[in-house]
Tab-separated table of C-alpha atoms in Angstrom:
chain	number	residue	atom	x	y	z
A	1	UNK	CA	-0.092	0.000	-0.006
A	2	UNK	CA	2.791	2.417	0.980
A	3	UNK	CA	6.293	2.674	-0.306
A	4	UNK	CA	9.112	4.793	1.070
A	5	UNK	CA	12.264	4.978	-0.922
A	6	UNK	CA	15.300	6.707	0.549
A	7	UNK	CA	18.247	8.157	-1.379
A	8	UNK	CA	21.313	10.316	-1.001
A	9	UNK	CA	23.367	8.339	1.306
A	10	UNK	CA	26.983	7.610	0.582
A	11	UNK	CA	30.447	8.091	1.912
A	12	UNK	CA	31.694	11.558	3.094
A	13	UNK	CA	34.722	12.897	4.943
A	14	UNK	CA	34.231	14.480	8.364
A	15	UNK	CA	33.088	17.884	8.048
A	16	UNK	CA	31.184	17.246	4.718
A	17	UNK	CA	27.613	17.272	3.816
A	18	UNK	CA	24.869	15.066	2.520
A	19	UNK	CA	21.240	15.399	1.735
A	20	UNK	CA	18.896	12.450	2.158
A	21	UNK	CA	15.555	12.186	0.490
A	22	UNK	CA	12.587	10.008	1.191
A	23	UNK	CA	9.733	9.765	-1.420
A	24	UNK	CA	6.499	8.151	-0.341
A	25	UNK	CA	3.947	6.635	-2.699
A	26	UNK	CA	0.726	4.661	-2.394
A	27	UNK	CA	-2.351	5.095	-0.382
A	28	UNK	CA	-1.863	7.382	2.761
A	29	UNK	CA	-2.817	10.554	4.276
A	30	UNK	CA	-0.139	13.206	3.433
A	31	UNK	CA	-0.832	15.034	6.989
A	32	UNK	CA	1.185	12.358	8.963
A	33	UNK	CA	4.408	13.251	10.717
A	34	UNK	CA	7.427	11.968	8.936
A	35	UNK	CA	10.883	11.519	10.203
A	36	UNK	CA	14.427	10.028	10.086
A	37	UNK	CA	15.872	7.361	12.317
A	38	UNK	CA	19.245	5.818	12.235
A	39	UNK	CA	20.921	2.655	13.384
A	40	UNK	CA	24.675	2.179	13.781
A	41	UNK	CA	26.290	-1.269	14.018
A	42	UNK	CA	25.633	-2.949	17.347
A	43	UNK	CA	23.286	-0.142	18.495
A	44	UNK	CA	19.529	0.375	18.712
A	45	UNK	CA	17.679	2.486	16.255
A	46	UNK	CA	17.312	6.006	17.462
A	47	UNK	CA	15.324	9.007	16.283
A	48	UNK	CA	17.272	11.720	14.417
A	49	UNK	CA	14.632	14.141	13.464
A	50	UNK	CA	10.844	14.539	12.931
A	51	UNK	CA	8.483	17.015	11.166
A	52	UNK	CA	4.880	17.327	11.312
A	53	UNK	CA	2.705	18.322	8.267
A	54	UNK	CA	2.696	21.827	9.476
A	55	UNK	CA	6.415	21.975	9.699
A	56	UNK	CA	7.065	21.707	13.441
A	57	UNK	CA	10.413	19.953	13.884
A	58	UNK	CA	12.226	18.077	16.549
A	59	UNK	CA	15.871	16.857	16.605
A	60	UNK	CA	17.973	14.614	18.872
A	61	UNK	CA	20.579	16.754	20.669
A	62	UNK	CA	23.542	15.181	18.892
A	63	UNK	CA	22.486	16.549	15.544
A	64	UNK	CA	21.048	20.038	16.528
A	65	UNK	CA	22.632	22.838	14.613
A	66	UNK	CA	24.066	20.419	12.003
A	67	UNK	CA	20.983	18.667	10.617
A	68	UNK	CA	17.867	20.073	9.030
A	69	UNK	CA	14.699	18.254	8.334
A	70	UNK	CA	12.141	19.553	5.785
A	71	UNK	CA	9.302	18.219	3.673
A	72	UNK	CA	7.317	18.867	0.691
A	73	UNK	CA	3.716	17.782	1.211
A	74	UNK	CA	2.959	18.276	-2.449
A	75	UNK	CA	5.716	15.853	-3.429
A	76	UNK	CA	5.268	13.452	-0.536
A	77	UNK	CA	8.842	13.723	0.229
A	78	UNK	CA	10.877	14.360	3.280
A	79	UNK	CA	14.578	15.548	3.332
A	80	UNK	CA	17.388	15.470	5.721
A	81	UNK	CA	20.197	17.952	5.079
A	82	UNK	CA	23.315	16.857	7.092
A	83	UNK	CA	26.111	19.328	7.523
A	84	UNK	CA	29.313	19.195	9.482
A	85	UNK	CA	29.065	15.376	9.460
A	86	UNK	CA	31.120	13.428	12.223
A	87	UNK	CA	32.210	9.777	12.090
A	88	UNK	CA	29.673	9.106	14.922
A	89	UNK	CA	26.948	9.883	12.365
A	90	UNK	CA	27.701	6.749	10.479
A	91	UNK	CA	24.709	4.611	10.414
A	92	UNK	CA	21.864	3.345	8.313
A	93	UNK	CA	19.271	6.068	8.008
A	94	UNK	CA	15.583	5.045	7.836
A	95	UNK	CA	12.772	7.305	6.691
A	96	UNK	CA	9.382	6.781	8.406
A	97	UNK	CA	5.751	8.051	7.651
A	98	UNK	CA	3.611	8.322	10.665
A	99	UNK	CA	5.631	5.735	12.474
A	100	UNK	CA	3.735	2.967	10.629
A	101	UNK	CA	5.713	2.866	7.414
A	102	UNK	CA	9.415	2.522	6.899
A	103	UNK	CA	11.976	2.711	4.047
A	104	UNK	CA	14.670	0.275	3.569
A	105	UNK	CA	17.260	2.558	4.810
A	106	UNK	CA	20.231	4.285	3.240
A	107	UNK	CA	23.900	3.981	4.320
A	108	UNK	CA	25.684	7.083	5.486
A	109	UNK	CA	29.469	6.651	6.203
A	110	UNK	CA	31.545	9.346	7.562
A	111	UNK	CA	35.309	8.960	7.503
A	112	UNK	CA	37.701	10.596	9.806
């Protein structure tokens, strides 16, 4: 019914930037909150940032000031702009729609 496809991950040096995108398709209400989670090897999945349909955002402390979440309701797409990347940001990043649907993840690797 719903498909989320992430893109934009890759390998970047510390201090660099990446922008992740997640496009949703299928049958759903576009007013749902969307967000990004990440999971590093051997660690639990953690929330990175969320954004409501009205644009209200929340960030985990470790990314505040460096990451920016945004969305296009018209395009059913959520973005995560990641600046000043650190090695500890290395993880698989997952997009979620309303916490009910999840993408397959995109790998972000930050080298020191």
